[in-house]
Short mmCIF file of C-alpha atoms in Angstrom, two decimals:
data_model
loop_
_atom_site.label_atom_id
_atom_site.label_comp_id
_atom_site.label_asym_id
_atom_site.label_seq_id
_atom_site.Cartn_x
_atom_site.Cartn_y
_atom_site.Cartn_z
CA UNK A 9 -26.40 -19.00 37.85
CA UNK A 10 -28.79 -19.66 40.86
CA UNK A 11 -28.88 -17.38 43.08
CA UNK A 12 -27.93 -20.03 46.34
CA UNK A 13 -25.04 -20.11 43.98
CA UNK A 14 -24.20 -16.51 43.86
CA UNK A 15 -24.76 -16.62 47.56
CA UNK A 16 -22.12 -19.59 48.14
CA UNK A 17 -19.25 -18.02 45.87
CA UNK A 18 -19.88 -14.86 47.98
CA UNK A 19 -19.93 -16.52 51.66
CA UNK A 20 -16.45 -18.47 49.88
CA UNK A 21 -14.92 -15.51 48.88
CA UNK A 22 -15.64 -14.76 52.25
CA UNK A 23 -13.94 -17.02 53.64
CA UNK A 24 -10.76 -17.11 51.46
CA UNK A 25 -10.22 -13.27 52.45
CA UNK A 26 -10.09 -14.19 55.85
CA UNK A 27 -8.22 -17.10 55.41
CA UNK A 28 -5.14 -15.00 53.65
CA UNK A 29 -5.31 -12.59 57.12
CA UNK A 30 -5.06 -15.31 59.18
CA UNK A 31 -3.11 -18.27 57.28
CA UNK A 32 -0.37 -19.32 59.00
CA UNK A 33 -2.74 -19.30 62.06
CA UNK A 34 -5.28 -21.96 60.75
CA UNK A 35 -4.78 -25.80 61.55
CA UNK A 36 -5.11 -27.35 58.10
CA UNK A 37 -5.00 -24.17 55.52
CA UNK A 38 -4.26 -26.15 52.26
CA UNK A 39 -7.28 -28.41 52.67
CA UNK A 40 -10.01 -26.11 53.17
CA UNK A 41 -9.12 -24.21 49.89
CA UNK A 42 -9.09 -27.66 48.07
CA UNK A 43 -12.73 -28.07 49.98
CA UNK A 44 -13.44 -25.02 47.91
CA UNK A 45 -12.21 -25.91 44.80
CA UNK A 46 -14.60 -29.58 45.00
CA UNK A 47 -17.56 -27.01 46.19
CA UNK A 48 -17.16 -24.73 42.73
CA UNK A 49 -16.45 -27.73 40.50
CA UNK A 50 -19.35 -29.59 42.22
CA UNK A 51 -20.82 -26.54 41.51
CA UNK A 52 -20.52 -26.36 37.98
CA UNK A 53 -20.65 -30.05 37.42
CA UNK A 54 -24.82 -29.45 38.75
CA UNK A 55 -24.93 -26.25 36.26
CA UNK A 56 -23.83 -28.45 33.24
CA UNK A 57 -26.45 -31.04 33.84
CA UNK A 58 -28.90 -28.81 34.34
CA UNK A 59 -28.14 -27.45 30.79
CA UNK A 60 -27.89 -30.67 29.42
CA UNK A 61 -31.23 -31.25 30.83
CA UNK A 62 -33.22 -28.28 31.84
CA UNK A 63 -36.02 -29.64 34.02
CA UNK A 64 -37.57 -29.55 37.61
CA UNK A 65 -35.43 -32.70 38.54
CA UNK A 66 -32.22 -31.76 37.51
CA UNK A 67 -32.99 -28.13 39.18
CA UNK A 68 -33.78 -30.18 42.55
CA UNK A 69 -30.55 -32.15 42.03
CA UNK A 70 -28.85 -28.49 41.17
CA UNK A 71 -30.13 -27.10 44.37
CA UNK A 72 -30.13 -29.72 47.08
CA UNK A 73 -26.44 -30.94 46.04
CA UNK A 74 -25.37 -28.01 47.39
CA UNK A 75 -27.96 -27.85 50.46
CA UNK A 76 -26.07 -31.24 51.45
CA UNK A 77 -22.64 -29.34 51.62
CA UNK A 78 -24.13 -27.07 54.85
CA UNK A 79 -23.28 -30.14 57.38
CA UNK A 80 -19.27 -29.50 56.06
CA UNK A 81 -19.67 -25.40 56.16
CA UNK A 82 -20.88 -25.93 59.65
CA UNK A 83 -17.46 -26.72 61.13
CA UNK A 84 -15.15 -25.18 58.89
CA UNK A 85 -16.61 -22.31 60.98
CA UNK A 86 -14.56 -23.85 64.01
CA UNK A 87 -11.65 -23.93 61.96
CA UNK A 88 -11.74 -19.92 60.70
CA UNK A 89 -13.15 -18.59 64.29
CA UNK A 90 -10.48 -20.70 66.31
CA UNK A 91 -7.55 -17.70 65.26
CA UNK A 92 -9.87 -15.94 68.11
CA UNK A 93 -10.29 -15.76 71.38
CA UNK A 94 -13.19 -17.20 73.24
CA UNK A 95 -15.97 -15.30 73.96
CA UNK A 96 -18.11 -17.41 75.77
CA UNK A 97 -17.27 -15.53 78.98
CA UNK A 98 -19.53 -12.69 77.25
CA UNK A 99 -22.30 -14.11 76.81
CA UNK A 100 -22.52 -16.57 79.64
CA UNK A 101 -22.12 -13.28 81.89
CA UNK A 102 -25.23 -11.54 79.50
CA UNK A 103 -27.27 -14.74 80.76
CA UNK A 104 -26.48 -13.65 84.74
CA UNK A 105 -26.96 -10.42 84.15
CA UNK A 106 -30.34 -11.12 82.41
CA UNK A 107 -32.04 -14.09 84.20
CA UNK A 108 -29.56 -13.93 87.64
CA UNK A 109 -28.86 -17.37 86.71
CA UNK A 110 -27.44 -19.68 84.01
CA UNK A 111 -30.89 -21.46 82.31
CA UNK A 112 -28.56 -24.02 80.44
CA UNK A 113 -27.30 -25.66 84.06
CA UNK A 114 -30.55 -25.44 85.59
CA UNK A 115 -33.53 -26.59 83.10
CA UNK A 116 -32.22 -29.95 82.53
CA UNK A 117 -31.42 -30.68 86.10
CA UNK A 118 -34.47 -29.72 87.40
CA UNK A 119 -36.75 -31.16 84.34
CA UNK A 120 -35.80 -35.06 84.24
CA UNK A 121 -39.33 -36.30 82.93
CA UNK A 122 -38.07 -39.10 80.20
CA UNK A 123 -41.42 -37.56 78.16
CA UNK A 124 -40.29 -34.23 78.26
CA UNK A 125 -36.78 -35.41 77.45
CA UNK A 126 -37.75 -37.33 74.60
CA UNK A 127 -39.95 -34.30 73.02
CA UNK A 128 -37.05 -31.78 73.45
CA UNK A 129 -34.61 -34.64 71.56
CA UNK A 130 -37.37 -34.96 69.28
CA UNK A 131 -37.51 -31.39 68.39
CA UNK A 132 -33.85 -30.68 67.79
CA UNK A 133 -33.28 -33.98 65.65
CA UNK A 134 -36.17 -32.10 63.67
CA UNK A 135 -33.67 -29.32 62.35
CA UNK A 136 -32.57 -30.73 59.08
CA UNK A 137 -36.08 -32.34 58.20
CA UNK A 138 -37.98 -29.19 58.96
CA UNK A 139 -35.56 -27.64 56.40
CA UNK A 140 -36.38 -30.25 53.77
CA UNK A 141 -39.55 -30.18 54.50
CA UNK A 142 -39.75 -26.70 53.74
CA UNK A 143 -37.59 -26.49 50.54
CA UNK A 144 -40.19 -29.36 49.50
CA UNK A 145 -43.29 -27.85 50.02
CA UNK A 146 -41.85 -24.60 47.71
CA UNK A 147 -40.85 -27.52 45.00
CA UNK A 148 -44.07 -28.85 44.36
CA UNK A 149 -46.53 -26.53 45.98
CA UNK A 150 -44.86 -23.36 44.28
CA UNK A 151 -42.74 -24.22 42.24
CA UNK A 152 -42.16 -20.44 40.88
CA UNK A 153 -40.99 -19.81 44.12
CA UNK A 154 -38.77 -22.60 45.17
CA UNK A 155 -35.29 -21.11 43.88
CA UNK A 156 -36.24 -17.73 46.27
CA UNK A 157 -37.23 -20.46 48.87
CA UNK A 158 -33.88 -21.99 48.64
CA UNK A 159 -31.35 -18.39 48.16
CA UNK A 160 -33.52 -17.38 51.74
CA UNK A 161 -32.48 -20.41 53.59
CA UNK A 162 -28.84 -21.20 52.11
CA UNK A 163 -28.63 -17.01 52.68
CA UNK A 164 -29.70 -16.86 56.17
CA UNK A 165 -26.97 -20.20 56.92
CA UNK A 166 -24.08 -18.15 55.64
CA UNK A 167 -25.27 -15.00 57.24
CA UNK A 168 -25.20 -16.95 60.37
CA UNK A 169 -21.70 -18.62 59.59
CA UNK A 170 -19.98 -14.84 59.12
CA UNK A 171 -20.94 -14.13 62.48
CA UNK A 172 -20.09 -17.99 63.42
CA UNK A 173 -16.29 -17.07 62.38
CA UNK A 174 -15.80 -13.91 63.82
CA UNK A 175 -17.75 -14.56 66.71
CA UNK A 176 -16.48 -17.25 68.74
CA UNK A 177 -18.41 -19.24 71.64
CA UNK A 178 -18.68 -22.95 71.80
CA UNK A 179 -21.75 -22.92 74.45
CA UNK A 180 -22.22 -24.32 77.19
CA UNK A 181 -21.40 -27.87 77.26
CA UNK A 182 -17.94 -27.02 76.28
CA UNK A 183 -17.89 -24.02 78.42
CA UNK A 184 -19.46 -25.33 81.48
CA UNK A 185 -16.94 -28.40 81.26
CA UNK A 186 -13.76 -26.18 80.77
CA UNK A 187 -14.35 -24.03 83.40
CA UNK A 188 -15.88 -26.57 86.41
CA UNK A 189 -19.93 -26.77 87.32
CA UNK A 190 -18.94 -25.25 90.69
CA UNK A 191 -17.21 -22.12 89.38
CA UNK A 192 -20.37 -21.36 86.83
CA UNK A 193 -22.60 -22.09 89.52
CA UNK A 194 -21.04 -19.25 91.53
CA UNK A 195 -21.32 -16.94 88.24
CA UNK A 196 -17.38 -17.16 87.59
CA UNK A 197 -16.72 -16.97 83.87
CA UNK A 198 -13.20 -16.88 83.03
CA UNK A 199 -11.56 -15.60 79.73
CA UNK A 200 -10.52 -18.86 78.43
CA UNK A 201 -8.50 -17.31 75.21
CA UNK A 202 -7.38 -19.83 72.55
CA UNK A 203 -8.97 -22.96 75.23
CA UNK A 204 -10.48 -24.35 72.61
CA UNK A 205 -8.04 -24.69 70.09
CA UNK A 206 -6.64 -27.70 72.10
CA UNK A 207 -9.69 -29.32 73.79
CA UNK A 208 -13.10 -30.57 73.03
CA UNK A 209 -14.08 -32.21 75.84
CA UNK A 210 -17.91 -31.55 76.28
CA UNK A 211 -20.24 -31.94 79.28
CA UNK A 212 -22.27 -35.64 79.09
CA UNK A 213 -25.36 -34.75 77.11
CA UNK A 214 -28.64 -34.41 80.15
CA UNK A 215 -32.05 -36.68 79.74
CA UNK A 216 -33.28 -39.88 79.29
CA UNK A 217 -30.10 -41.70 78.15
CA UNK A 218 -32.02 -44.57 76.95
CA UNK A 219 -34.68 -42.60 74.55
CA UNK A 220 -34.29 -42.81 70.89
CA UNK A 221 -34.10 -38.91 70.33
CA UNK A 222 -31.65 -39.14 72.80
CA UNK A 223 -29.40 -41.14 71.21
CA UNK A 224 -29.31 -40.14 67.79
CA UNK A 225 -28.84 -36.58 69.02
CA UNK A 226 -25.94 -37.93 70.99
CA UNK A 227 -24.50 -39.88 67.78
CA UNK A 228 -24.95 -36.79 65.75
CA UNK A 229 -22.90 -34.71 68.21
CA UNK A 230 -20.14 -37.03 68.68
CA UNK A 231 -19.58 -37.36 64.75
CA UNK A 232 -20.36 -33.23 63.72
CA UNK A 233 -20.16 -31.27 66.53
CA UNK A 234 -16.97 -28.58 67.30
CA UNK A 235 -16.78 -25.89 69.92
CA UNK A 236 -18.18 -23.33 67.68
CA UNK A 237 -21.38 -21.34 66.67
CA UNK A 238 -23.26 -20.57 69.45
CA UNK A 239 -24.49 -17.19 69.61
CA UNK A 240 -27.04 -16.63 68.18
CA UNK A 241 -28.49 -20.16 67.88
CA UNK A 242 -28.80 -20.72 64.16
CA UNK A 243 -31.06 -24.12 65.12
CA UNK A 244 -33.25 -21.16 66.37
CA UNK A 245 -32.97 -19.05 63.79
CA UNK A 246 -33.23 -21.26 60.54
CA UNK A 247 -36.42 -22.50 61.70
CA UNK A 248 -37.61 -19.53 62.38
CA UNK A 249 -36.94 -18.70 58.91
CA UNK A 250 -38.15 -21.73 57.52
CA UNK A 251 -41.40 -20.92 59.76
CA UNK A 252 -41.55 -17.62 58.21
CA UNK A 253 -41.58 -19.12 54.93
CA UNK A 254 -44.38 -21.35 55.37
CA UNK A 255 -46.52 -18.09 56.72
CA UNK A 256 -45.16 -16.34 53.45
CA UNK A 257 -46.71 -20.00 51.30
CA UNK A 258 -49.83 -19.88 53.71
CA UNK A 259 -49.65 -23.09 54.96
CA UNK A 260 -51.77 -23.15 58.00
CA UNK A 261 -52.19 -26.44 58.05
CA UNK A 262 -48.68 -27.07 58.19
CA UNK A 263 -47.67 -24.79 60.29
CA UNK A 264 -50.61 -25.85 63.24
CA UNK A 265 -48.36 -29.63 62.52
CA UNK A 266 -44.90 -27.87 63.15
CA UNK A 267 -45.36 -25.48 65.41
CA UNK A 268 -44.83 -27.86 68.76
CA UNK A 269 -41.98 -29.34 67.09
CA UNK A 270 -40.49 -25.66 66.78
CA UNK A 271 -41.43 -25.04 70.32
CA UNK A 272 -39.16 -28.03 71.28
CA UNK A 273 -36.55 -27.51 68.98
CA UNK A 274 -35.96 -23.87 70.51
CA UNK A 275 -36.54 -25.06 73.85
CA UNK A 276 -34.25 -27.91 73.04
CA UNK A 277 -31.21 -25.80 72.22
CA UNK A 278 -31.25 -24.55 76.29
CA UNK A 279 -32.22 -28.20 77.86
CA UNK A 280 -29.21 -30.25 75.81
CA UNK A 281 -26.89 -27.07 77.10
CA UNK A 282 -25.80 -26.37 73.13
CA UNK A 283 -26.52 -22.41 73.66
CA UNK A 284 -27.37 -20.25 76.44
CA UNK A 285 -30.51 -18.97 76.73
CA UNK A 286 -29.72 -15.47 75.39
CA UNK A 287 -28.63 -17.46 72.03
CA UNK A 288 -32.38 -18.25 71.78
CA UNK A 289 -33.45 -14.74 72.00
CA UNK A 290 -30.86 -13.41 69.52
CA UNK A 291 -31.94 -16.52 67.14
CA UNK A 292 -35.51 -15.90 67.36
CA UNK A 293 -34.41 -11.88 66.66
CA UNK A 294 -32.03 -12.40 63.84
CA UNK A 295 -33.93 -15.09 62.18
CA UNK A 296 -37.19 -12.80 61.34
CA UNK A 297 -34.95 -9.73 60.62
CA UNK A 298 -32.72 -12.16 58.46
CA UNK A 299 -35.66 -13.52 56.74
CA UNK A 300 -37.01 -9.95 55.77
CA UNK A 301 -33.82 -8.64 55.05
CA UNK A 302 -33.69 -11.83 51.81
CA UNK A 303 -36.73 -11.58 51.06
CA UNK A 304 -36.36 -7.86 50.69
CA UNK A 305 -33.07 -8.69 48.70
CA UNK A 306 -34.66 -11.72 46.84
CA UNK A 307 -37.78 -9.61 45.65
CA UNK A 308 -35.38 -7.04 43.72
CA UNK A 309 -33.40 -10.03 41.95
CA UNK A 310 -36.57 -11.45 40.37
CA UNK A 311 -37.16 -8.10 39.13
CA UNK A 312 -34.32 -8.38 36.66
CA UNK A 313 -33.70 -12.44 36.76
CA UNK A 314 -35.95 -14.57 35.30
CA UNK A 315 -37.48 -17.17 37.13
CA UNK A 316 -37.61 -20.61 35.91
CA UNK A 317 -41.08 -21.96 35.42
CA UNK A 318 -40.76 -25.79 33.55
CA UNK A 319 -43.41 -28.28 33.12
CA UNK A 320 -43.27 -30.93 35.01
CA UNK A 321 -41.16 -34.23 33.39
#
C-alpha cells in the first residue's frame, strides 16, 4: 500500500471512532459509512490496476483518484464537528484582542479596487491548481519523490480535518451574518451553540461582483461550502506546504511565478471574510510545522519501504 493510503484508512478510522461516540447525534449516519465503504473499495479497485499494470500512469491514476475525494472529506467535516458547539465566539474575540478590531469586516470595505478584487479572487481560485501543480512537478521532475510528495499533502489535509471536526468555527461570513454587522462591529460575540446545525445563511460575498474570479469563487461556494473549518485556514496552510515542497524540489523558478499568487491566496482568505485573520497566522504556523513534522515522518518510512522507481511507458 501507498502510503496516502495508509494515511486515508487512518484519518477513516478516525472518523468512524468518532462517529460511534456521537451516532445518534449526526444528521445522516448510515451514509457517511457507505461513503467509506466506496472510498476503500475505490481504494482497492486503484491497487488492483496498478498490479495489473505496474507503471507511472496507473500510479498517477492510483494517487490522484484519491486526491479527487478531498473536495467530499472537506464537508463531511461539517457533518462530524456539528455534534459541537460553536466556537467562533473564540476566535473572533482572539482577533479583538489581537488587532482591536475584526480585519475580516474591515479590509474588504475599505479596499473596493475591482483590480485588487480580482487578484485576491484570483489567488484563492488558485488553491486546488497550486496543489496539482505541485503533485505534478514531483511526477515528472522527481519522480522518486512523488509518492512522499503526495503522503505530505493528503497528510497535512487530514491533519487539518481532525482539528476541522473537533474544532468547530464556520468564519466569518456565517458568523458575522448570524450574529448582525452592528453587534460585531461593537466587539459582541455571542456563544451561538448548535446555530449552525440549522442555518447556513452566509454574508453576500465583498468585491467586484462582475469579475471572473469573482464569480467562480462565488459558484464554488454556493455548491461546496458548509459552516465549517475555519481555524486555522487550511487554504493557508496547504499552500504553505505545497510552497515548502517546491523549496524542498528547488524550484526557484517556480516559486518566483507562485509566490504573488500565494500572497493573494492568503490575503484572500481575510478579504472574502472565509477566516479571521488569526486563522491566517495559525495556517501559516501549522502549515511549516505540519510540513516538517511529514517529512520527518515520511523520511523514516522510506527507510524501510521501498520506493517505486519505473521507467517511463
Amino acid at each position: 500500500m501507498l502510503w496516502i493510503e495508509w494515511a486515508i484508512l487512518a484519518y477513516l478510522a478516525f472518523t468512524l471512532v468518532l462517529m460511534f461516540f456521537s451516532y445518534v447525534k449526526l444528521a445522516n449516519p448510515e451514509s457517511m459509512i457507505w461513503g467509506r465503504v466506496r472510498v476503500v473499495t475505490l481504494m482497492a479497485a486503484m491497487w488492483a490496476v496498478y498490479r495489473l499494470l505496474p507503471c507511472r500512469a496507473t500510479m498517477l491514476l492510483r494517487v490522484t483518484s484519491q486526491m479527487c475525494l478531498l473536495a467530499w472529506w472537506y464537508p463531511d467535516t461539517y457533518e462530524l464537528n456539528r455534534v459541537f458547539n460553536n466556537l467562533d465566539y473564540l476566535v473572533a474575540g482572539w482577533d479583538q484582542m489581537l488587532f482591536g478590531c475584526q480585519p475580516a469586516l474591515l479590509f474588504s470595505a475599505k479596499f473596493t479596487s475591482p483590480v485588487l478584487s480580482e487578484l485576491l479572487h484570483f489567488g484563492y481560485v488558485s488553491y486546488y491548481p497550486m496543489i496539482i501543480l505541485t503533485a505534478l512537478v514531483y511526477f515528472f521532475r522527481r519522480y522518486e519523490e512523488f509518492e512522499r510528495c503526495a503522503f505530505i499533502i493528503m497528510g497535512a489535509f487530514f491533519i487539518y480535518y481532525v482539528i476541522f471536526d473537533l474544532f468547530p468555527v464556520t468564519g466569518p461570513t456565517y458568523y458575522y451574518k448570524a450574529v448582525g454587522i452592528d453587534e460585531i462591529a461593537k466587539g459582541v460575540f455571542p456563544h451561538l451553540g448548535d446555530y449552525f446545525n440549522f442555518h447556513h445563511e452566509s454574508l453576500v460575498l465583498p468585491g467586484y461582483s462582475k469579475g471572473v474570479f469573482y464569480k467562480l469563487v462565488a459558484d464554488a461556494q454556493a455548491t461546496g461550502e458548509r459552516p465549517t473549518a475555519a481555524f486555522p485556514s487550511s487554504h493557508v496552510g496547504i499552500s504553505t506546504v505545497c510552497m515548502l515542497l517546491l523549496v524542498h524540489l528547488r524550484q526557484k523558478k517556480l516559486l518566483c511565478c507562485l509566490l504573488p499568487v500565494y500572497v493573494f491566496l492568503c490575503t484572500a482568505t481575510v478579504y472574502i471574510q472565509a477566516h479571521y485573520l488569526v486563522d491566517v497566522f495559525a495556517g501559516w504556523v501549522s502549515g511549516v510545522a505540519i510540513f516538517l513534522l511529514l517529512l520527518a515522518v515520511s523520511t523514516k518510512i522510506s527507510n524501510f519501504a521501498p520506493q517505486y522507481s519505473h521507467k517511463k511507458k
